[in-house]
mmCIF file of C-alpha atoms and ligand atoms in Angstrom:
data_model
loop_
_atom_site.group_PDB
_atom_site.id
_atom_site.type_symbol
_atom_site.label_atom_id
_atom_site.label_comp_id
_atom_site.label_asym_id
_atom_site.label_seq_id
_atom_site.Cartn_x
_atom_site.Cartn_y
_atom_site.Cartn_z
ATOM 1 C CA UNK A 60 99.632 116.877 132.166
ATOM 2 C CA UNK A 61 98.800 119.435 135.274
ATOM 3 C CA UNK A 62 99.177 117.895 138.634
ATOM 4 C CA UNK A 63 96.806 115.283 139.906
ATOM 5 C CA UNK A 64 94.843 118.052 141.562
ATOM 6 C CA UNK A 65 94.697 120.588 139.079
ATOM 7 C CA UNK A 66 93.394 117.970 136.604
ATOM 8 C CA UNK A 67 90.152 118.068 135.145
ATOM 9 C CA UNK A 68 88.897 114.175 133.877
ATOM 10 C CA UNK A 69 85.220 114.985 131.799
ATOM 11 C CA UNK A 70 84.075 111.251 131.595
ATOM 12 C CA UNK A 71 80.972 110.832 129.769
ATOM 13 C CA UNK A 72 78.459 108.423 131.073
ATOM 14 C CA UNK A 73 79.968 108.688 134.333
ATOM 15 C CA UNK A 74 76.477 108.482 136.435
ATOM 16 C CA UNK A 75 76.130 104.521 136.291
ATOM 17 C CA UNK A 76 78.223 101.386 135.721
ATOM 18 C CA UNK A 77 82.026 102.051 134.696
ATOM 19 C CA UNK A 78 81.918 105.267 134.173
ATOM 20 C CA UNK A 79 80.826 105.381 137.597
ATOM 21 C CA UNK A 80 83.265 103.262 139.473
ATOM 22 C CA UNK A 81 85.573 105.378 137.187
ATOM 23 C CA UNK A 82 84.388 108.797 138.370
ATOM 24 C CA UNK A 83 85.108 107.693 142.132
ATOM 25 C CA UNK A 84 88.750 106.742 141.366
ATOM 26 C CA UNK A 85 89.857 109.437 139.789
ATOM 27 C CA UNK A 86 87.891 111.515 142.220
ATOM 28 C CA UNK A 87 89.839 110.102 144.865
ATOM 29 C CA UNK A 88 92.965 111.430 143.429
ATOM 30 C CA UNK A 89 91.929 114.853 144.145
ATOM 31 C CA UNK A 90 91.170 115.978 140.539
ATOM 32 C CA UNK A 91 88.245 118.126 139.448
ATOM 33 C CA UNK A 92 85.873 115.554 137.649
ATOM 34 C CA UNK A 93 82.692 116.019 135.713
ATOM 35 C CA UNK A 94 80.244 113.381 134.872
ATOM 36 C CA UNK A 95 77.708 113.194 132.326
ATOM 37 C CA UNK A 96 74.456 110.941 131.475
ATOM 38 C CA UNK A 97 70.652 111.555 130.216
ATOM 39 C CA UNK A 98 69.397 111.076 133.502
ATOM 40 C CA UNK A 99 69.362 114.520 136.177
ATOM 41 C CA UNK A 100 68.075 111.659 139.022
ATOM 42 C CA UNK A 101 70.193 108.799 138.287
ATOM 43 C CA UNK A 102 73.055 111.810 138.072
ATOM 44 C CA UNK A 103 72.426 113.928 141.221
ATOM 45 C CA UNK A 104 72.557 110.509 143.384
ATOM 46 C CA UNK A 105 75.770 109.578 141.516
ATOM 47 C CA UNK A 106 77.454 112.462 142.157
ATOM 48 C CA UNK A 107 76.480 112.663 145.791
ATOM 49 C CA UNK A 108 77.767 109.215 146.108
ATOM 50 C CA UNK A 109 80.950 110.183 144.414
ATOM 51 C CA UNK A 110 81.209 113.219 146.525
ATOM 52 C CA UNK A 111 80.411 111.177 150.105
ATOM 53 C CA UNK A 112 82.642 107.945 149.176
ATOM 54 C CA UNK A 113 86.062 110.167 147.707
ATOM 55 C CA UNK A 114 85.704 113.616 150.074
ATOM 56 C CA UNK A 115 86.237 115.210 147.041
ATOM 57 C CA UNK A 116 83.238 117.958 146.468
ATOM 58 C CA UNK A 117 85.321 118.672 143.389
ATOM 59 C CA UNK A 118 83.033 116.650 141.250
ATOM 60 C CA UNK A 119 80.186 117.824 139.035
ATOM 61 C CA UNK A 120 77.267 116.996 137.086
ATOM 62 C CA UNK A 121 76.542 117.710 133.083
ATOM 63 C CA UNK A 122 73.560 116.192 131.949
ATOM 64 C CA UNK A 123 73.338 115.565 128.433
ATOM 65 C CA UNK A 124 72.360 113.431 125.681
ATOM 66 C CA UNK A 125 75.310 112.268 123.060
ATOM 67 C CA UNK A 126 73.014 110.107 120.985
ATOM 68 C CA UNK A 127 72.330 112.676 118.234
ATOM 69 C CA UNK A 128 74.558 116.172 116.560
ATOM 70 C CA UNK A 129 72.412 118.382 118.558
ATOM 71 C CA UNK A 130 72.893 116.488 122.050
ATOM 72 C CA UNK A 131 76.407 115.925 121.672
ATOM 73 C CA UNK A 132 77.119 119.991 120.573
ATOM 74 C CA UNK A 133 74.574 121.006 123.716
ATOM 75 C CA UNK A 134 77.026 119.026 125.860
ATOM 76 C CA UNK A 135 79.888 120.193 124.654
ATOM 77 C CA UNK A 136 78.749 123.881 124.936
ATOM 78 C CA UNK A 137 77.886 123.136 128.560
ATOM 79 C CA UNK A 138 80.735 121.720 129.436
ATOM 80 C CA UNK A 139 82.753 124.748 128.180
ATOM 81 C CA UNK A 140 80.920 127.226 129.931
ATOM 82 C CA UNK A 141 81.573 124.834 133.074
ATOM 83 C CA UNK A 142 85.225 124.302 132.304
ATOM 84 C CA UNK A 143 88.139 126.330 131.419
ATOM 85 C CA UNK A 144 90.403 123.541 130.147
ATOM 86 C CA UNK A 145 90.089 119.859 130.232
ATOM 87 C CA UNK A 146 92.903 117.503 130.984
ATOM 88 C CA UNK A 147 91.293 113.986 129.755
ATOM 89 C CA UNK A 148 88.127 113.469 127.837
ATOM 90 C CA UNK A 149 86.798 109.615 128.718
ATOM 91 C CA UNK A 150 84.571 108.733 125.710
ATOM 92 C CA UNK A 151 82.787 106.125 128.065
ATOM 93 C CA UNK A 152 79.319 106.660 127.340
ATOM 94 C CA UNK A 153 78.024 103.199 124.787
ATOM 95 C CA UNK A 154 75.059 101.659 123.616
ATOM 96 C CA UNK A 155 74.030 98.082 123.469
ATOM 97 C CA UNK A 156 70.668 97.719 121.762
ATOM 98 C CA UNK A 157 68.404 94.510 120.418
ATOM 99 C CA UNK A 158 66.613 95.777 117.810
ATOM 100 C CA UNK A 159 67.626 98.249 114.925
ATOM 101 C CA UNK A 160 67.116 101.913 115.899
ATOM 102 C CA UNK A 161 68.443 104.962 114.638
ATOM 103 C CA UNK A 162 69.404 108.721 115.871
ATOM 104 C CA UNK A 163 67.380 111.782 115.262
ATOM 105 C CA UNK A 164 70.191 112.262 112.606
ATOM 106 C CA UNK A 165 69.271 108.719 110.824
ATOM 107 C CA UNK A 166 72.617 107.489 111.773
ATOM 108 C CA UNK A 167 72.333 103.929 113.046
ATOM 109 C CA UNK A 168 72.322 103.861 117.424
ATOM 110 C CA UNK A 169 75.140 101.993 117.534
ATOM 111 C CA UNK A 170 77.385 103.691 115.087
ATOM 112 C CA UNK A 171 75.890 107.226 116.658
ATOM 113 C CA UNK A 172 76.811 106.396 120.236
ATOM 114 C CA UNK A 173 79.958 104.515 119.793
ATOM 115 C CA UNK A 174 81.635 106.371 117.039
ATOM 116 C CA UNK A 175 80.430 109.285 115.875
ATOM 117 C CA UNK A 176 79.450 110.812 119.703
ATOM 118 C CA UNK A 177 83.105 110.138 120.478
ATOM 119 C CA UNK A 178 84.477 111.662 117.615
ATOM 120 C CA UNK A 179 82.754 114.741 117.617
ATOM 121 C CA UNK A 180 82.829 115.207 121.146
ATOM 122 C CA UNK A 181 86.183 115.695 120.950
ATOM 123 C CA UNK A 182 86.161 118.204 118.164
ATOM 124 C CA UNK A 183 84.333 120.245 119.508
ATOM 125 C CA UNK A 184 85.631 120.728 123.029
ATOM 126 C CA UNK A 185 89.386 120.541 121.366
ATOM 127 C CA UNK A 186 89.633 124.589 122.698
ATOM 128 C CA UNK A 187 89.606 123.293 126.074
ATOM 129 C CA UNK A 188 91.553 120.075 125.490
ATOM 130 C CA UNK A 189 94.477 122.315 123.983
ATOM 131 C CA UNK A 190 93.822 124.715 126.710
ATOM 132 C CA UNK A 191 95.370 121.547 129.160
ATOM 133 C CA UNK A 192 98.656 121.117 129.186
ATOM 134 C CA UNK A 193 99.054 117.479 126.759
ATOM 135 C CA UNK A 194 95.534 116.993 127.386
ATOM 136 C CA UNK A 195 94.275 112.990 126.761
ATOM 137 C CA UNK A 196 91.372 111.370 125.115
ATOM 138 C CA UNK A 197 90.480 107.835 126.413
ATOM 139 C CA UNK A 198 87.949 106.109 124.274
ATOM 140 C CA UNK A 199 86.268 103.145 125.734
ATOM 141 C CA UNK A 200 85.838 100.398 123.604
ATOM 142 C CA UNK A 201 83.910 96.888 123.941
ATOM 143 C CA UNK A 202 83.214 93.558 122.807
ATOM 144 C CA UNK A 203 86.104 90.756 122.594
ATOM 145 C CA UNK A 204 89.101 90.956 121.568
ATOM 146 C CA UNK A 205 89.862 93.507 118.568
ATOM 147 C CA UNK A 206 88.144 92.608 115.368
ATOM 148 C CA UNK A 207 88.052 93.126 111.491
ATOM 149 C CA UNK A 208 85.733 96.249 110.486
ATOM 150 C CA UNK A 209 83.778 95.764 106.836
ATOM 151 C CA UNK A 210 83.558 99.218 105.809
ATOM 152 C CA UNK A 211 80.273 97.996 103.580
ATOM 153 C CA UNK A 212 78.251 97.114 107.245
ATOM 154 C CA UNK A 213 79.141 100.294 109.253
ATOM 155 C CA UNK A 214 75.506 100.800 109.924
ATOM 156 C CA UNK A 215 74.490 97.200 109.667
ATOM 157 C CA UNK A 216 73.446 97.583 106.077
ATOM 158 C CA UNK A 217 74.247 93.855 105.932
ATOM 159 C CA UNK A 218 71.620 92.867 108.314
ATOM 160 C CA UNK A 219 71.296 94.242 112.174
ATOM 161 C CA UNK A 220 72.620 91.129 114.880
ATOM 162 C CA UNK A 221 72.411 92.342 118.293
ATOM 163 C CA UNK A 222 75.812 91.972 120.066
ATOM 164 C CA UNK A 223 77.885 91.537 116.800
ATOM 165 C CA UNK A 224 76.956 95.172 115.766
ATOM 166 C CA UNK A 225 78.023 96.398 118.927
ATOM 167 C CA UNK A 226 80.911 94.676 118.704
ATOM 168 C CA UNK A 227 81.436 95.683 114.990
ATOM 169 C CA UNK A 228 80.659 99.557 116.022
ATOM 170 C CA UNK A 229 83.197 99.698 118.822
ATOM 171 C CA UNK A 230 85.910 97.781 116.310
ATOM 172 C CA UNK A 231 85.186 101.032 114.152
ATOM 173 C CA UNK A 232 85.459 103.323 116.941
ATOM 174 C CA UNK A 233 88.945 101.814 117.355
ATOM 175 C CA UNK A 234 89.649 102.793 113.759
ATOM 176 C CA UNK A 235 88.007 106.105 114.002
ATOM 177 C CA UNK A 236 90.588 106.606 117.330
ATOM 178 C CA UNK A 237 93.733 105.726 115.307
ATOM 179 C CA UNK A 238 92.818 108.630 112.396
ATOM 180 C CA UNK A 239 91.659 110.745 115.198
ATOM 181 C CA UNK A 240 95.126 109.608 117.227
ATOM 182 C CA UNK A 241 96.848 110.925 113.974
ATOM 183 C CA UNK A 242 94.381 114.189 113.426
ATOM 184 C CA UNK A 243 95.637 115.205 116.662
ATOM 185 C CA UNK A 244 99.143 114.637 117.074
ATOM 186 C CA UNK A 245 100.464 118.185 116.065
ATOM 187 C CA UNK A 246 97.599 119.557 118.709
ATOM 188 C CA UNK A 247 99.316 118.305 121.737
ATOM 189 C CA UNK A 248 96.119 116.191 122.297
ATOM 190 C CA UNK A 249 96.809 111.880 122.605
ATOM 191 C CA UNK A 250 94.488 109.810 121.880
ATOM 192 C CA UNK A 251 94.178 106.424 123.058
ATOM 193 C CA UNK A 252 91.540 103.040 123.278
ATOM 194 C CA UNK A 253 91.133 101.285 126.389
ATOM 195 C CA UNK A 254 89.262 98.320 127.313
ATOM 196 C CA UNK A 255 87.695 97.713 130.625
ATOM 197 C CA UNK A 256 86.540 94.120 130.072
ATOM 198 C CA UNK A 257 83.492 92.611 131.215
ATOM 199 C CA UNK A 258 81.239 94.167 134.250
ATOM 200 C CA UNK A 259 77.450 93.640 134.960
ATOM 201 C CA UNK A 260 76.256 96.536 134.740
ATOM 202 C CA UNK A 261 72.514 98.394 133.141
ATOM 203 C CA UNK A 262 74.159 97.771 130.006
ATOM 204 C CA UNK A 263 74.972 94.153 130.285
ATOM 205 C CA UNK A 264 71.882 93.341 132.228
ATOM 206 C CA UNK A 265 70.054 94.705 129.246
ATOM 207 C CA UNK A 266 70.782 91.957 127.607
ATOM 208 C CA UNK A 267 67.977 90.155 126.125
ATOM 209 C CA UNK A 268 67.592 86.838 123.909
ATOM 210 C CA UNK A 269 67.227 88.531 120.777
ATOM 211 C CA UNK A 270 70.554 90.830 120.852
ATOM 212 C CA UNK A 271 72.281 87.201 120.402
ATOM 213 C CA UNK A 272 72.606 86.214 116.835
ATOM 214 C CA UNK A 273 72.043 82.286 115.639
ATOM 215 C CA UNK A 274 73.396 79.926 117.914
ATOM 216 C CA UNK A 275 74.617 82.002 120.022
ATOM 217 C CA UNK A 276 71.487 82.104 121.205
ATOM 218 C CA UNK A 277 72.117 79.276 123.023
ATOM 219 C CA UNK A 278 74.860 80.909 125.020
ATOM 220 C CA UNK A 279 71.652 82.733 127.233
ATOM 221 C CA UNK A 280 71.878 81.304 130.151
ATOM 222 C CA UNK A 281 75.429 81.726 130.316
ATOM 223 C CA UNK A 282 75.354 85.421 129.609
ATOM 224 C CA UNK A 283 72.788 86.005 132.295
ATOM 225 C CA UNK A 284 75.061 84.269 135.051
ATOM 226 C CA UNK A 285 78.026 86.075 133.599
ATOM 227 C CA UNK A 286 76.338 89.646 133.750
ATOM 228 C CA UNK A 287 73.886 89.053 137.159
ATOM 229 C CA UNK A 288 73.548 92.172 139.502
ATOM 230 C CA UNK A 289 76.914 91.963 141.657
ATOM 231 C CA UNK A 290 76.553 95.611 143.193
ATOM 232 C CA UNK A 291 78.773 97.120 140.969
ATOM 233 C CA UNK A 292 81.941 94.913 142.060
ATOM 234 C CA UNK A 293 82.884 93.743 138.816
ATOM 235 C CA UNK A 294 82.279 97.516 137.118
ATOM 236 C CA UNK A 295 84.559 98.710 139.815
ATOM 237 C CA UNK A 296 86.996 96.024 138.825
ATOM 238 C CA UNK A 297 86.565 97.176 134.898
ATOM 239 C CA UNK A 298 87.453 100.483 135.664
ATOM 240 C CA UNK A 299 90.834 100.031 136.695
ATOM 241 C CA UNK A 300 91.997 100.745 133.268
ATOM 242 C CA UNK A 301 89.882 104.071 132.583
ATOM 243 C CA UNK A 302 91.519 105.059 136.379
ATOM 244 C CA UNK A 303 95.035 104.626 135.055
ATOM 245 C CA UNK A 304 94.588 106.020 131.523
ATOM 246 C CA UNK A 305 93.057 109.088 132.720
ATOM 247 C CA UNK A 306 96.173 109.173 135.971
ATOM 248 C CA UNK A 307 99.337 107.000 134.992
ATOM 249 C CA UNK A 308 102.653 108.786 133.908
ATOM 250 C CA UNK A 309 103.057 105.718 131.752
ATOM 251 C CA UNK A 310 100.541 107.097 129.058
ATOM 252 C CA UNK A 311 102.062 110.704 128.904
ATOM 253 C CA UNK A 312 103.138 111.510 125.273
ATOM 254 C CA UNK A 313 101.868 107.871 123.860
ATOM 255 C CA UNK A 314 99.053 108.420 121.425
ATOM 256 C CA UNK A 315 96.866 106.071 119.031
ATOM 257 C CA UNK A 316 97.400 103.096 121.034
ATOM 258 C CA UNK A 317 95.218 100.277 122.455
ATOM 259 C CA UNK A 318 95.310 99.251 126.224
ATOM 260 C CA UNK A 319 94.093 95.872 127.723
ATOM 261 C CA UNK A 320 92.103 95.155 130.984
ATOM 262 C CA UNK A 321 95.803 94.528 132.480
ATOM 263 C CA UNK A 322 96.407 98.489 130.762
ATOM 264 C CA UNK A 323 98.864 96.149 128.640
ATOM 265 C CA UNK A 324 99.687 97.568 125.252
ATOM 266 C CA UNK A 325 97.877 95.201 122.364
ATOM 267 C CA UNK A 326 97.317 95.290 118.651
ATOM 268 C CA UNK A 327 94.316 95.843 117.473
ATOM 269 C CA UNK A 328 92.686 94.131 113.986
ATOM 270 C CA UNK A 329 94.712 95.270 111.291
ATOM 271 C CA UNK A 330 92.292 96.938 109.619
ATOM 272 C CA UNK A 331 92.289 99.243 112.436
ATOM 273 C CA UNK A 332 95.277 101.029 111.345
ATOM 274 C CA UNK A 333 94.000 100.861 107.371
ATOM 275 C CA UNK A 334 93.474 104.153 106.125
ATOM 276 C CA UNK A 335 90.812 103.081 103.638
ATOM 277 C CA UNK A 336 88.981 101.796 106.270
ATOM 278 C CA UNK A 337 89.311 105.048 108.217
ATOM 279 C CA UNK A 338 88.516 107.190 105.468
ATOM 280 C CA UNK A 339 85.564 105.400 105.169
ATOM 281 C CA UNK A 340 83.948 106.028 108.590
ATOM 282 C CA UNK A 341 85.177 109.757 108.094
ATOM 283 C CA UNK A 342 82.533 109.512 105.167
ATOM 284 C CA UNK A 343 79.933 108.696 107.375
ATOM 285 C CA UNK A 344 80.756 111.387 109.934
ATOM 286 C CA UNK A 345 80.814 113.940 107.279
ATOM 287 C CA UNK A 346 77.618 113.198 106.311
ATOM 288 C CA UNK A 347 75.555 113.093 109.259
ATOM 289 C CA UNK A 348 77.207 117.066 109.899
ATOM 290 C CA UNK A 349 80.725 118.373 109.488
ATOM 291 C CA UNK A 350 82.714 118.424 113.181
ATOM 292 C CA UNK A 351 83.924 121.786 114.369
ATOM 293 C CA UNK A 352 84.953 122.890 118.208
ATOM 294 C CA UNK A 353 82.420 124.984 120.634
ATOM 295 C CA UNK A 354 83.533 128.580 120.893
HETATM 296 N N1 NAP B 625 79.649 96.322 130.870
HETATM 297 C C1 NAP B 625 80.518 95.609 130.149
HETATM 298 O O1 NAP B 625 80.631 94.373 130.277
HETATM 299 C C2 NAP B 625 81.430 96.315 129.180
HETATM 300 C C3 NAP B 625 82.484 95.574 128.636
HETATM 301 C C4 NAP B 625 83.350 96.214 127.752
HETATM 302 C C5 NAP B 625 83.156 97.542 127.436
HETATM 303 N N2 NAP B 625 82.116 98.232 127.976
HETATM 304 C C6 NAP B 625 81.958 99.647 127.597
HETATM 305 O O2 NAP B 625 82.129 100.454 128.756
HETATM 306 C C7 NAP B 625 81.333 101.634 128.659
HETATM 307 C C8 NAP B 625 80.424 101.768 129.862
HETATM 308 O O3 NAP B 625 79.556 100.648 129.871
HETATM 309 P P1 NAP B 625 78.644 100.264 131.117
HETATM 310 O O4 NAP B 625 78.392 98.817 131.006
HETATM 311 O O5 NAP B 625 79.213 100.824 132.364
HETATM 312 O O6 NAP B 625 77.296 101.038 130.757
HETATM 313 P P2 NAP B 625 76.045 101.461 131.679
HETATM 314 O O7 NAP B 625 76.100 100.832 132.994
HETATM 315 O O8 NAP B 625 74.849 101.219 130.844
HETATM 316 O O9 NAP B 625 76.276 103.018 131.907
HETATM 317 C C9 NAP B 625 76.151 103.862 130.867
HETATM 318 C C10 NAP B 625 76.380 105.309 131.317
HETATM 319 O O10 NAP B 625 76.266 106.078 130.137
HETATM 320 C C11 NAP B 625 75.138 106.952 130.238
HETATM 321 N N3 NAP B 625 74.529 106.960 128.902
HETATM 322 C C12 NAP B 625 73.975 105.927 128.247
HETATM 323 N N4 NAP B 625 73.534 106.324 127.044
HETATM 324 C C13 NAP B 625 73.825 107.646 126.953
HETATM 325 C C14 NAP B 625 73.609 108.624 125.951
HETATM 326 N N5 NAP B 625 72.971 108.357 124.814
HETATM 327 N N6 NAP B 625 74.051 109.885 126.178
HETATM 328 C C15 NAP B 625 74.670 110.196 127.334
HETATM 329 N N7 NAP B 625 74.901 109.307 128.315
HETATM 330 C C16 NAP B 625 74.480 108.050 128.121
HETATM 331 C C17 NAP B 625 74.272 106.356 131.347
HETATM 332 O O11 NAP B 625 73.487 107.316 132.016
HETATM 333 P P3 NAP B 625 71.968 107.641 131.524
HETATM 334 O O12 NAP B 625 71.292 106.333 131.316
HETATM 335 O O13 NAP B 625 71.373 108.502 132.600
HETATM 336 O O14 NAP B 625 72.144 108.402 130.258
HETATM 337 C C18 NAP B 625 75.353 105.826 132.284
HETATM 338 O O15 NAP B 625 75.916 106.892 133.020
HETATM 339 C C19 NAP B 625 80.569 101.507 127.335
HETATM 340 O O16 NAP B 625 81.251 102.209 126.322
HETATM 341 C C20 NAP B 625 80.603 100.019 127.052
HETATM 342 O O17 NAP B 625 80.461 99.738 125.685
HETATM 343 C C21 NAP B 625 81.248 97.649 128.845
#
């Protein structure tokens, strides 16, 4: 990878929470970073933030949407114009909802933000990944600890339930980053999972009763103490692993591998690494809209 300073980190959803704290530790390295969100406010004040707390003026702003095709490709295109290469792509940006919703491309929310906006994210600005010199992708994944993926419930077909299909939608964005991991390999471009672990955060504190399913209902209280407003302490905390995927040596050449909240090397589920299970989720992705790079 170019030197620490010459290094371009894009890291998507990088105005609030995680992606945040990220931004401002990678920005303290000295390396040109550019943050994305909906949200031109909530963005301009992060940035100036980052900019005041690192020294760095290096840093800018993208705003875009990576909820549906069109956002995601309008991003893309504007961060191209922005960029000439790009060094490390964090797929940070998530979505935690309570009731069943679904993308201007009919593609259930959770399945549209957590897998398919990573995946074709990085098609399409794979010009100015391979324009880097061993460029990384960092995808940012959730819930507990790795679990099985049902290729039948992808987009909850089997019934929407809150936190479990956010949890089930970042277990297939794990998949999807294995085939992707493997897609990539003869393009110079790594691809790896990381998990920050648990941070309150606008995500988190959007939490409400009905996102927990049966009697985990009863957990509530719990969840609320667990996620209350802490300032963005425990955020900054999570992002310790985003700050050394996207800066340790450690990760240089390693690709389609999953990082702990200790950046310790884990398993994930095994079905994971099973190519019928990845094939499937490729089926979904090629039917919301084939995925082909930005000129
Ligand atoms: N918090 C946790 O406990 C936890 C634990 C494990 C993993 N994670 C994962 O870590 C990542 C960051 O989570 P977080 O808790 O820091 O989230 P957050 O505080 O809600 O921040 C989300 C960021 O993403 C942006 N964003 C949200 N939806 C977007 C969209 N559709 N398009 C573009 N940008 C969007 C937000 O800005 P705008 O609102 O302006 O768009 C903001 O910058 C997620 O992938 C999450 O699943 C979180």
């Amino acid at each position: 990878m170019n030197s620490k300073k010459d290094r371009t980190v894009v890291i998507t959803g990088g105005t609030g929470g995680i992606g945040f704290q990220s931004a401002i530790g990678i920005a303290r390295t000295g390396a040109h970073v550019a943050i994305t969100g909906r949200n031109r406010k909530r963005g301009e004040a992060a940035l100036q933030r980052i900019i005041d707390e690192t020294g760095n003026d290096g840093v800018e702003l993208v705003v875009g949407d990576v909820s549906s095709i069109e956002g995601i490709d309008a991003l893309a295109h504007a961060l191209v114009e922005r960029l000439e290469h790009i060094d490390v792509l964090v797929n940070n940006a998530g979505y935690m909802g309570s009731a069943p919703e679904y993308s201007d491309d009919g593609v259930e929310m959770h399945f549209a933000v957590n897998v398919l906006a990573p995946w074709r994210l990085t098609w399409a600005l794979l010009p100015a990944l391979k324009a880097a010199e061993h460029a990384r992708v960092l995808n940012i994944t959730g819930g507990d600890k790795p679990a099985a993926i049902d290729p039948d419930n992808l987009q909850a077909e089997k019934g929407f339930r809150g936190l479990m299909t956010y949890t089930h939608s970042k277990s297939a964005m794990e998949a999807m980053s294995m085939a992707l991991a493997e897609k990539l390999d003869h393009e110079g471009v790594t691809v790896n999972v990381l998990f920050p672990g648990r941070a309150s955060t606008s995500m988190t504190g959007s939490l409400s009763l009905s996102a927990l399913p049966g009697v985990m209902k009863l957990m509530y209280p719990l969840f609320r103490l667990l996620f209350k407003e802490d300032g963005g302490k425990s955020a900054k905390k999570a992002a310790r692993s985003t700050i050394w995927g996207a800066t340790s040596a450690e990760l240089d050449g390693v690709t389609g591998r999953y990082f702990d909240t200790e950046s310790k090397e884990q398993k994930l589920h095994p079905t994971a690494y099973d190519p019928e299970v990845q094939a499937r989720i490729l089926t979904v992705f090629d039917g919301a809209a084939p995925s082909r790079p930005v000129q």
